[in-house]
Amino acid sequence: MSTRIFIPRDAGSLALGADEVAKAVAKRAQKDGIDIEIVRNGSRGMFWLEPLVEVETPEGRIGYGPVQESDVDSLFEANFFEAGDHPLKLGLVEEIPFFKRQTRLTFARVGITDPRSIEDYKAHGGYVGLKKAIEMGQEAIIEEITTSGLRGRGGAGFPTGIKWNTVYQAQSPEKYIVCNADEGDSGTFADRMLMEGDPLMLIEGMTIAGIAVGATYGYVYIRSEYPHAVEAMNAAIEAAREAGTLGDNILGSGFSYDMEVRVGAGAYVCGEETSLLDSVEGKRGEVRAKPPLPAHVGLFGKPTIINNVLSLSAVPHIIADGGSHYQEFGVGRSRGTMPIQLAGNIKHGGLYETAFGITLGELVNDIGGGTRSGKEVRAVQVGGPLGAYLHPSQFQLPFGYEEFSAEDALIGHGGIVVFDETVDMAKMARFAMEFCAVESCGKCTPCRIGSSRGVELLDKIMAGENRQANLAVLEDLCDTMKFGSLCALGGFTPYPVMSALTHFPEDFGAEPKRLEAAE
Amino acid sequence: MHNYESFSAERAEQIISRHKDRKGATLPILHDLQETFGCVPDEAVVMIAETLNLSRAEVHGCVTFYHDFRKKVPGRRILKVCRAESCQAAGGNALIARAEERLGIGMGETTADGSVTLEPVYCLGLCHSSPAAMLDDKVYAMLDEAKIDAIVSEADR
């Protein structure tokens, strides 16, 4: 039997040379007459080790990484296909502390299976949730989701069970399931990894949602910056249709559900749910005023579930193992696990799924290993371009929705971007306003005009022009944007700006404030 | 490397009718047109409006709203370099300046010989290994000076 060698096809691994490595391995194996089968899996999420080449052995999968094309010859000379010793040998991949310490519920299969293979998916617990959902019936599914305590993983944290129940209750012959895969936040890549590494699970989650609320069609809206995810999702949809788990009369249940991919066009604001719906409808991605909620008047005016990739992907597990199992993880009102993404100037960049409650300091220093540059950590931004900048004195903060909002911060989609001491926080505050100005949909004034005024104000402050007066205006402007904007783009841009100003006043020309000790 | 077709109404008609019965067909049509012609020509805007029973203003508004859609054919290669926070934290801005200098153009511009268009991108989802860039459909991460130089040379061949 041929030895199975795993070389990821995740875009993150490709960006680090995985295709070149896979080609070189295939070529050399053929030349040497060694019988191997190359599986293009997803990534395990340890990107400082990518491209990570794994060899299947009776003891488990042995990793080598980071492998470059130029290492391939020496790997063959070291008989890596028989788990031979080599300077890049990492041992059993599942024993690597970064991997071992995680609680992988949503990412359980990512990096392990071949994302294009239905057989592999089934062999690793795929469709257990779907089959159970079909037997349970609509109300019981929604009950399980409610019990799990799952909240919207896109950033808003709205209870998923309540959303589903609202759509279930809505009377309409036509309903839709929409998956928000417009993952535009800098520092986030969990949706991308999931769609590339286990797309069938997202489809299964959406199918269960469709069955639960009586929707027969769905859309995954993927940003155009993710061509590999688009390709993976399209291939998986095709495979699921062939397997009879998508389309008419799913697994003979009488339920029908089908779906397609829609590709965005570079507008960050389309990650906002109502703007995304307009974009799927073929319009400018302008934010809608709420109410009515999408659960009542959503896509094409019909009741619609719109959930993030991670929320929908958590569903098959919740149904398979029960909502009460999922809600056992976590802290306070943040139940279950969160796939946290470590990014920026960080030594161990990657994906770390764990129960809520882990502290920010553990994530940045213990798990992330501090900065890649080796300099001191000065700031971390959590939750994307609209998330607050946090100071190392806040590192005791537990990762959770309420815990972060109490500090005027948000966990958003779970991205953590680390900055070292070379960062100029006034420039980052200016960037937040500039980004808002570029990406504003233009519908509401506080966001459209406020962001441009914000850039001008920050330029004046940085130039030392009438500093005190301009700082007061900036604070006032942020207040207006926060309370007057139609959506989170204008409404949350004040978070990075004001947090930078509060925690790093010295970068805005003030005397450094004395930092209060953590409580 | 892109080999765009020059605009033909007949070809545009084919593309539009391929999608016209889909719900919310505008974006799929615009993407497909741009892939074929390198941009969305004004002539096509009129054709889309007629076929989908929309006003020209609605289609024009859609084309101009989204950053992806162009009114002019870009260079043969498109180099997108990330400007977002994570890449900034890892030294991305200096690499952008280096790419601009080596190509002799700024962000959003095309070299005089039409070989490369340089564009900013706000996140490629490769933030675990910032800084990142994309040349056509090929992605690159953990960029340093040597890597960005190699990508620029590859683009500008």
XYZ file of C-alpha atoms in Angstrom:
676
model
C 0.000 0.000 0.000
C 1.289 3.432 -0.802
C 2.313 5.799 1.973
C 0.040 8.798 2.360
C 1.834 12.153 2.401
C -0.187 15.241 3.338
C 0.732 18.604 1.812
C -1.848 21.359 2.416
C -3.666 23.233 -0.317
C -4.789 25.993 2.062
C -4.076 29.404 0.498
C -1.869 30.244 3.488
C 0.276 27.198 2.772
C 0.304 27.928 -0.964
C 1.500 31.461 -0.202
C 4.453 29.880 1.571
C 5.299 27.485 -1.267
C 3.166 24.335 -0.729
C 2.452 23.785 -4.450
C 6.137 23.881 -5.318
C 6.864 21.403 -2.505
C 4.060 19.068 -3.620
C 5.354 19.078 -7.191
C 8.925 18.413 -6.092
C 7.826 15.558 -3.798
C 5.778 13.933 -6.557
C 8.643 14.246 -9.047
C 11.300 12.850 -6.753
C 9.072 9.967 -5.609
C 8.462 9.005 -9.202
C 12.162 9.212 -10.023
C 13.086 7.024 -7.062
C 10.186 4.642 -7.655
C 8.725 5.238 -4.189
C 5.043 4.466 -3.836
C 3.366 7.479 -2.237
C -0.041 9.111 -2.443
C -0.088 12.886 -1.972
C -3.213 14.183 -0.192
C -3.843 17.920 -0.418
C -5.384 18.575 2.987
C -6.371 21.813 4.717
C -3.960 23.469 7.094
C -3.550 22.534 10.753
C -3.317 26.263 11.384
C 0.307 26.383 12.539
C 1.505 28.689 9.827
C 5.028 29.237 11.088
C 5.497 25.528 10.269
C 3.920 25.746 6.807
C 4.330 24.230 4.340
C 3.883 21.371 6.807
C 4.436 17.977 5.193
C 2.959 15.043 7.087
C 3.647 11.336 6.665
C 1.086 8.788 7.788
C 2.552 6.075 10.032
C 0.917 3.437 12.244
C 1.805 5.629 15.260
C 0.160 8.730 13.801
C 1.079 11.510 11.431
C 4.693 12.716 11.564
C 5.317 16.303 10.528
C 8.172 18.051 8.751
C 8.200 21.797 8.440
C 8.500 24.455 7.311
C 9.519 22.646 4.112
C 10.787 24.547 1.114
C 11.226 23.140 -2.386
C 14.986 23.070 -1.778
C 14.518 20.757 1.236
C 12.759 18.028 -0.724
C 15.876 16.180 -1.897
C 17.326 16.003 1.597
C 13.972 14.782 2.924
C 14.058 11.881 0.487
C 17.675 11.145 1.392
C 16.547 10.990 5.040
C 13.739 8.555 4.097
C 11.104 10.945 5.427
C 8.415 8.768 3.828
C 9.340 6.198 6.494
C 9.421 8.937 9.153
C 13.229 9.180 8.976
C 15.165 11.785 10.948
C 15.723 15.200 9.426
C 16.433 18.666 10.866
C 12.872 19.682 9.915
C 11.236 16.691 11.626
C 8.666 17.805 14.193
C 7.471 14.435 15.471
C 3.801 13.610 15.915
C 1.848 16.630 14.700
C -0.915 16.146 17.263
C 1.643 16.319 20.068
C 2.856 19.802 19.077
C 1.792 21.916 22.108
C 0.094 24.622 19.993
C -2.121 21.924 18.482
C -2.490 19.674 21.515
C -3.754 22.420 23.838
C -6.687 23.333 21.585
C -10.313 22.269 21.833
C -11.173 21.704 18.225
C -14.904 21.323 17.725
C -15.453 23.434 14.617
C -11.983 22.803 13.198
C -11.967 19.098 14.176
C -11.411 17.898 10.600
C -9.471 20.830 9.149
C -5.948 19.749 8.227
C -6.793 16.113 8.755
C -9.061 15.165 5.878
C -9.012 15.684 2.130
C -11.517 18.555 1.805
C -12.656 17.339 -1.623
C -13.488 13.805 -0.510
C -17.000 12.897 0.611
C -15.720 9.468 1.782
C -13.110 11.110 3.983
C -15.746 13.487 5.328
C -18.068 10.627 6.239
C -15.226 8.617 7.764
C -14.489 11.516 10.117
C -17.984 12.137 11.461
C -19.474 14.023 8.524
C -23.282 13.982 8.105
C -23.909 12.588 11.594
C -25.476 15.976 12.395
C -27.508 16.106 9.187
C -28.948 12.616 9.669
C -29.829 13.382 13.261
C -31.397 16.710 12.247
C -33.626 14.964 9.734
C -34.879 12.597 12.441
C -35.300 15.332 15.064
C -37.511 17.676 13.090
C -37.540 21.438 12.879
C -38.442 22.548 16.390
C -36.027 20.156 18.073
C -33.151 21.414 15.892
C -33.830 25.004 16.909
C -34.121 23.901 20.527
C -30.655 22.276 20.355
C -29.122 25.408 18.825
C -30.723 27.553 21.543
C -29.454 25.203 24.269
C -25.915 25.354 22.871
C -25.755 29.093 23.605
C -24.166 29.650 20.171
C -23.855 33.345 19.316
C -23.055 34.942 15.983
C -19.373 34.397 15.307
C -19.193 37.171 12.717
C -18.792 39.713 15.485
C -22.202 40.871 16.645
C -22.700 37.908 18.980
C -26.463 37.659 18.496
C -27.932 34.380 19.825
C -28.241 32.053 16.850
C -31.181 30.103 18.276
C -33.323 33.245 18.549
C -32.503 34.229 14.971
C -33.422 30.779 13.673
C -36.628 30.671 15.659
C -37.687 34.054 14.262
C -37.225 32.811 10.698
C -38.959 29.524 11.540
C -41.968 31.419 12.915
C -42.153 33.776 9.922
C -44.916 32.770 7.527
C -43.628 32.697 3.970
C -43.554 30.147 1.164
C -40.027 31.270 0.364
C -37.143 31.615 2.827
C -33.389 31.802 2.420
C -30.186 30.771 4.162
C -27.311 33.167 3.552
C -23.795 32.536 4.731
C -21.668 35.591 5.321
C -18.199 34.647 4.072
C -17.132 38.222 3.417
C -14.322 37.930 5.929
C -12.742 41.334 5.430
C -11.293 42.015 8.877
C -7.541 42.269 8.914
C -6.173 39.594 11.229
C -8.878 37.056 10.451
C -8.681 33.979 8.249
C -10.792 31.347 10.035
C -13.609 31.463 7.457
C -11.106 31.102 4.639
C -9.392 28.137 6.309
C -12.686 26.470 6.999
C -14.042 26.868 3.478
C -10.780 25.583 2.037
C -10.180 22.912 4.669
C -13.663 21.525 5.403
C -16.196 23.049 3.001
C -18.595 20.119 3.325
C -19.182 20.995 6.968
C -20.324 24.515 6.079
C -22.682 23.031 3.489
C -23.967 20.562 6.087
C -24.536 23.409 8.567
C -26.432 25.444 5.984
C -28.499 22.418 4.995
C -29.480 21.819 8.630
C -30.420 25.522 8.875
C -32.544 25.146 5.750
C -34.336 22.102 7.156
C -34.851 23.826 10.523
C -36.573 26.925 9.197
C -38.064 25.592 5.977
C -35.749 27.300 3.499
C -34.941 25.505 0.282
C -32.210 27.684 -1.134
C -29.070 29.368 0.137
C -26.141 31.517 -0.881
C -22.562 31.681 0.351
C -21.275 35.187 -0.249
C -17.480 34.914 -0.497
C -15.194 37.889 -0.950
C -13.316 38.080 -4.239
C -9.994 38.205 -2.397
C -10.517 34.493 -1.629
C -10.325 32.734 -5.022
C -9.139 29.484 -3.418
C -12.118 29.397 -1.051
C -14.492 30.039 -3.973
C -12.980 27.121 -5.862
C -13.130 24.822 -2.821
C -16.759 25.692 -2.047
C -17.863 25.198 -5.649
C -16.157 21.808 -5.788
C -17.732 20.771 -2.477
C -21.227 21.869 -3.533
C -20.853 19.763 -6.668
C -19.655 16.768 -4.610
C -22.509 17.129 -2.109
C -25.080 17.215 -4.916
C -23.644 14.017 -6.352
C -23.741 12.378 -2.950
C -27.408 13.268 -2.519
C -26.782 15.416 0.555
C -27.689 18.566 -1.309
C -30.562 19.090 -3.732
C -33.979 17.489 -3.928
C -35.148 15.052 -1.278
C -31.936 15.012 0.790
C -31.038 11.450 1.839
C -34.606 10.470 1.074
C -35.944 12.702 3.842
C -38.431 14.694 1.828
C -36.509 17.873 2.630
C -34.955 19.785 -0.273
C -32.203 22.338 -0.078
C -29.706 23.633 -2.631
C -27.251 26.488 -2.697
C -24.708 28.447 -4.709
C -21.650 30.647 -4.260
C -21.818 34.384 -4.897
C -18.576 36.296 -5.197
C -18.190 39.776 -3.721
C -16.382 42.591 -5.456
C -13.986 44.170 -3.003
C -16.382 46.127 -0.781
C -15.582 45.732 2.927
C -19.001 47.043 3.954
C -20.661 44.016 2.321
C -19.627 42.076 5.426
C -22.447 43.984 7.124
C -25.454 41.699 6.810
C -27.989 43.983 5.140
C -25.437 45.402 2.740
C -24.476 41.825 1.868
C -28.114 41.013 1.097
C -28.339 43.985 -1.273
C -25.137 42.837 -2.930
C -26.509 39.322 -3.495
C -29.587 40.978 -4.992
C -27.270 42.624 -7.522
C -27.365 46.123 -6.100
C -24.846 48.529 -4.607
C -23.930 47.157 -1.213
C -25.682 49.818 0.805
C -26.705 49.211 4.383
C -30.433 48.893 5.080
C -32.105 50.528 8.026
C -33.331 48.032 10.638
C -36.104 47.150 11.372
C -37.293 45.237 9.491
C -34.819 42.549 10.485
C -33.497 40.199 7.792
C -35.217 37.412 9.709
C -38.514 39.016 8.646
C -37.628 40.867 5.437
C -34.304 39.581 4.195
C -32.993 38.403 0.839
C -35.362 39.318 -2.008
C -37.729 40.524 0.723
C -38.138 37.054 2.224
C -37.393 35.783 5.764
C -33.675 34.988 5.820
C -31.153 33.450 8.156
C -27.899 35.259 7.678
C -25.056 33.767 9.692
C -21.279 33.807 9.594
C -19.249 30.832 8.307
C -18.135 29.906 11.815
C -21.668 30.021 13.256
C -23.069 27.756 10.535
C -20.055 25.458 10.734
C -20.588 24.969 14.466
C -24.067 23.587 13.754
C -23.267 19.996 12.606
C -21.242 19.414 15.772
C -23.931 20.915 18.010
C -26.599 18.691 16.489
C -24.405 15.589 16.483
C -23.148 15.885 20.067
C -26.001 17.910 21.539
C -26.370 21.551 22.468
C -25.688 20.829 26.116
C -22.243 19.407 25.266
C -21.334 22.577 23.354
C -22.522 24.933 26.061
C -20.335 23.187 28.647
C -17.383 25.039 27.170
C -16.854 28.728 27.734
C -17.382 31.435 30.296
C -20.321 33.656 31.308
C -22.659 34.157 28.364
C -19.937 33.209 25.863
C -20.537 29.511 25.372
C -18.679 26.958 23.312
C -15.413 27.440 21.507
C -13.992 30.259 19.414
C -11.530 29.784 16.582
C -9.089 32.556 17.496
C -6.730 33.896 14.877
C -3.234 35.067 15.807
C -1.838 37.572 13.342
C 0.371 40.557 12.667
C 3.812 40.755 14.177
C 3.584 37.398 15.930
C 5.976 34.494 16.252
C 3.425 31.687 16.057
C 0.780 32.987 13.706
C -2.183 30.734 13.125
C -5.529 29.412 14.179
C -6.194 28.421 17.794
C -9.636 27.072 18.646
C -10.361 27.074 22.341
C -13.146 27.550 24.856
C -14.016 31.166 25.707
C -12.343 32.426 28.870
C -8.666 32.133 27.940
C -6.886 35.422 28.660
C -5.568 37.761 26.020
C -2.090 37.536 27.542
C -2.036 33.739 27.274
C -3.046 34.004 23.641
C -0.458 36.626 22.700
C 2.511 35.537 24.801
C 2.190 31.849 25.684
C 0.484 30.565 22.580
C 1.505 33.187 20.061
C 5.058 33.367 21.414
C 5.140 37.186 21.436
C 6.325 39.242 18.491
C 8.108 37.828 15.463
C 10.515 40.768 15.539
C 11.545 39.834 19.090
C 10.710 43.343 20.312
C 8.258 44.149 23.107
C 4.524 43.841 22.391
C 3.156 47.380 22.477
C -0.441 46.966 21.347
C -2.879 44.373 20.067
C -5.946 45.041 17.984
C -8.731 42.541 18.565
C -11.698 42.193 16.248
C -10.492 43.661 12.969
C -10.275 47.257 11.702
C -13.265 48.210 13.870
C -11.871 46.626 17.011
C -10.169 48.418 19.875
C -6.426 48.572 20.443
C -5.557 47.003 23.765
C -2.534 47.686 25.943
C -0.440 44.877 27.527
C -1.743 46.070 30.912
C -5.119 44.633 29.805
C -3.743 41.179 29.057
C -5.571 39.599 31.999
C -8.834 40.109 30.083
C -10.694 36.820 29.464
C -11.748 36.232 25.857
C -15.539 36.655 25.858
C -18.220 38.958 24.431
C -19.260 40.737 27.660
C -15.749 40.691 29.124
C -14.426 42.658 26.166
C -17.313 45.104 25.926
C -16.788 45.993 29.583
C -13.379 47.334 28.505
C -14.785 49.236 25.498
C -13.439 46.558 23.213
C -14.902 43.767 21.110
C -13.865 40.267 20.141
C -15.451 40.630 16.714
C -14.568 37.698 14.494
C -11.751 36.618 16.808
C -8.722 38.101 15.079
C -5.801 39.342 17.177
C -3.215 41.541 15.475
C -0.002 42.066 17.435
C 2.140 45.206 17.078
C 5.636 45.692 18.464
C 7.124 48.839 19.972
C 7.835 50.431 16.575
C 4.116 51.115 15.969
C 2.898 54.712 15.852
C -0.583 54.570 17.349
C -1.613 57.976 16.032
C -0.953 56.672 12.526
C -3.029 53.575 13.279
C -5.896 55.778 14.505
C -5.630 57.810 11.315
C -5.625 54.589 9.284
C -8.871 53.494 10.969
C -10.572 56.712 9.869
C -9.022 56.531 6.399
C -10.206 52.936 5.985
C -13.725 53.928 7.035
C -13.685 56.777 4.520
C -12.599 54.445 1.692
C -15.068 51.706 2.578
C -18.116 53.705 3.706
C -21.192 52.808 1.650
C -22.176 56.474 1.794
C -25.724 56.014 2.975
C -25.447 57.702 6.373
C -23.729 61.014 7.087
C -21.839 60.245 10.311
C -19.876 57.507 8.561
C -19.511 59.089 5.109
C -18.523 62.595 6.219
C -17.348 61.821 9.742
C -14.580 59.515 8.593
C -13.103 62.148 6.255
C -13.298 64.814 8.968
C -11.639 62.306 11.307
C -8.656 61.900 8.982
C -8.262 65.688 8.767
C -8.492 66.078 12.528
C -5.891 63.412 13.162
C -3.565 65.055 10.634
C -3.900 68.328 12.536
C -3.367 66.633 15.899
C -0.268 64.838 14.640
C 1.062 68.130 13.269
C 0.546 69.649 16.738
C -1.973 72.148 15.392
C -4.340 73.402 18.090
C -3.989 70.028 19.768
C -6.288 70.288 22.780
C -9.174 71.832 20.839
C -8.846 69.318 18.012
C -8.741 66.386 20.424
C -12.014 67.608 21.907
C -13.548 67.801 18.443
C -12.243 64.322 17.640
C -13.881 62.895 20.744
C -17.116 64.635 19.875
C -16.933 63.344 16.308
C -16.339 59.790 17.519
C -19.371 60.106 19.758
C -21.505 61.196 16.804
C -20.222 58.372 14.617
C -20.748 55.785 17.345
C -24.355 56.707 18.057
C -25.435 58.162 14.723
C -24.179 55.658 12.160
C -26.470 53.158 10.517
C -24.139 50.176 10.894
C -20.982 48.965 12.602
C -18.611 50.467 10.017
C -19.200 54.045 11.082
C -20.424 52.990 14.509
C -17.330 51.034 15.508
C -14.549 53.021 13.801
C -14.378 55.124 16.994
C -13.204 52.006 18.893
C -9.706 51.815 17.378
C -9.429 55.610 17.344
C -10.505 56.249 20.930
C -8.698 53.227 22.364
C -5.460 54.322 20.700
C -5.955 57.763 22.182
C -6.834 56.440 25.645
C -4.100 53.854 25.989
C -1.328 55.508 23.985
C -1.751 59.277 24.479
C 2.004 59.803 24.162
C 1.740 59.005 20.437
C -0.691 61.892 20.061
C 1.766 64.355 21.584
C 0.663 64.055 25.233
C 2.734 63.165 28.287
C 2.603 59.402 28.846
C -0.125 58.663 31.339
C 0.574 56.515 34.366
C -0.922 53.150 33.669
C -3.152 51.798 36.332
C -2.409 48.306 37.517
C -4.732 45.590 36.378
C -7.528 44.826 38.767
C -0.826 36.817 -17.279
C -4.097 38.027 -18.702
C -5.100 37.825 -22.325
C -8.168 40.001 -22.521
C -10.440 40.010 -25.551
C -11.244 43.338 -27.131
C -14.851 44.344 -26.633
C -17.468 42.863 -28.897
C -21.193 43.377 -28.409
C -21.854 39.843 -29.545
C -19.530 38.353 -26.925
C -20.985 40.631 -24.219
C -24.467 39.507 -25.222
C -23.423 35.859 -24.801
C -22.088 36.538 -21.312
C -25.127 38.502 -20.201
C -27.590 35.917 -21.432
C -25.642 33.155 -19.689
C -26.544 34.724 -16.322
C -29.696 36.704 -17.005
C -32.116 34.252 -15.451
C -30.250 34.054 -12.151
C -31.665 36.047 -9.269
C -29.626 39.183 -8.643
C -27.572 38.573 -11.781
C -25.723 41.908 -11.884
C -22.564 40.947 -9.980
C -22.041 37.585 -11.688
C -22.422 39.349 -15.064
C -20.004 42.130 -14.159
C -17.399 39.639 -12.910
C -17.698 37.568 -16.052
C -17.474 40.604 -18.345
C -14.413 41.894 -16.543
C -12.713 38.518 -16.728
C -13.251 38.506 -20.476
C -12.555 42.120 -21.396
C -10.370 43.227 -18.470
C -12.909 45.872 -17.512
C -16.605 46.709 -17.709
C -17.036 48.802 -20.875
C -19.773 51.475 -20.956
C -21.411 49.735 -23.907
C -21.936 46.677 -21.713
C -23.570 48.740 -18.959
C -26.329 49.718 -21.409
C -26.780 46.116 -22.494
C -27.038 44.841 -18.890
C -29.603 47.506 -18.033
C -31.765 46.554 -21.016
C -31.563 42.828 -20.394
C -32.212 42.943 -16.645
C -34.819 45.670 -16.931
C -32.830 48.059 -14.765
C -31.998 51.699 -15.331
C -28.537 52.558 -16.646
C -28.004 54.520 -13.455
C -28.600 51.417 -11.362
C -26.035 49.372 -13.277
C -23.547 52.245 -13.444
C -24.032 52.770 -9.711
C -23.233 49.144 -9.110
C -20.087 49.204 -11.265
C -18.724 52.276 -9.495
C -19.650 51.115 -5.983
C -17.417 48.040 -5.953
C -13.635 48.466 -5.862
C -13.094 45.425 -8.092
C -14.779 46.717 -11.215
C -12.706 48.763 -13.665
C -13.552 51.141 -16.481
C -10.169 50.661 -18.170
C -8.187 47.578 -19.143
C -5.410 46.993 -16.549
C -1.822 45.906 -17.094
C -1.020 42.359 -18.172
C -0.244 41.412 -14.587
C -2.024 42.718 -11.499
C 0.019 42.951 -8.321
C -2.008 43.510 -5.171
C -0.127 44.277 -1.979
C -1.911 44.275 1.360
C -2.241 47.554 3.237
C -4.319 46.335 6.186
C -3.339 46.432 9.868
C -1.808 42.978 10.187
C 0.525 43.522 7.260
C 1.378 47.008 8.539
C 2.338 45.441 11.886
C 4.779 43.191 10.045
C 6.429 45.926 7.976
C 4.174 45.866 4.926
C 4.223 49.599 4.239
C 7.973 49.631 3.623
C 7.540 46.804 1.117
C 4.765 48.722 -0.652
C 7.097 51.716 -0.960
C 9.792 49.410 -2.318
C 7.443 47.903 -4.931
C 6.297 51.391 -5.971
C 9.862 52.562 -6.362
C 11.002 49.532 -8.334
C 8.030 49.734 -10.690
C 8.180 53.528 -10.867
C 4.427 53.828 -10.222
C 2.126 54.510 -7.303
C -0.758 52.462 -5.966
C -3.588 52.223 -8.478
C -1.308 52.939 -11.448
C -0.081 50.910 -14.404
C 3.479 50.898 -15.753
C 3.943 52.861 -18.998
C 4.548 49.669 -21.001
C 1.280 48.201 -19.700
C 2.999 45.270 -18.024
C 1.923 45.701 -14.389
C -0.924 47.331 -12.475
C -0.193 47.875 -8.793
C -3.174 47.885 -6.450
C -3.729 48.056 -2.725
C -5.770 45.287 -1.141
C -7.284 45.326 2.321
C -6.584 41.844 3.591
C -5.964 38.616 1.720
C -6.697 36.481 4.775
C -3.032 35.512 5.093
C -2.508 37.543 8.262
C -0.944 34.564 10.079
C 2.068 35.117 7.828
C 2.016 38.852 7.111
C 2.977 40.731 4.981
C 1.119 39.301 2.010
C 0.611 39.998 -1.679
C -1.100 38.474 -4.684
C 0.147 38.438 -8.276
C -2.852 37.620 -10.473
C -4.197 34.523 -8.681
C -0.972 33.453 -6.982
C -0.583 34.330 -3.307
C 2.597 35.151 -1.392
C 3.160 35.587 2.338
C 5.946 36.272 4.861
C 7.274 38.842 2.440
C 10.629 40.481 2.948
C 12.689 42.705 0.659
C 14.130 39.809 -1.328
C 10.711 38.225 -1.842
C 8.972 41.422 -2.927
C 11.849 42.110 -5.329
C 11.425 38.651 -6.838
C 7.661 39.144 -7.197
C 8.125 42.553 -8.822
C 10.663 41.101 -11.277
C 8.320 38.213 -12.059
C 5.454 40.664 -12.653
C 7.511 43.028 -14.771
C 9.129 40.439 -17.021
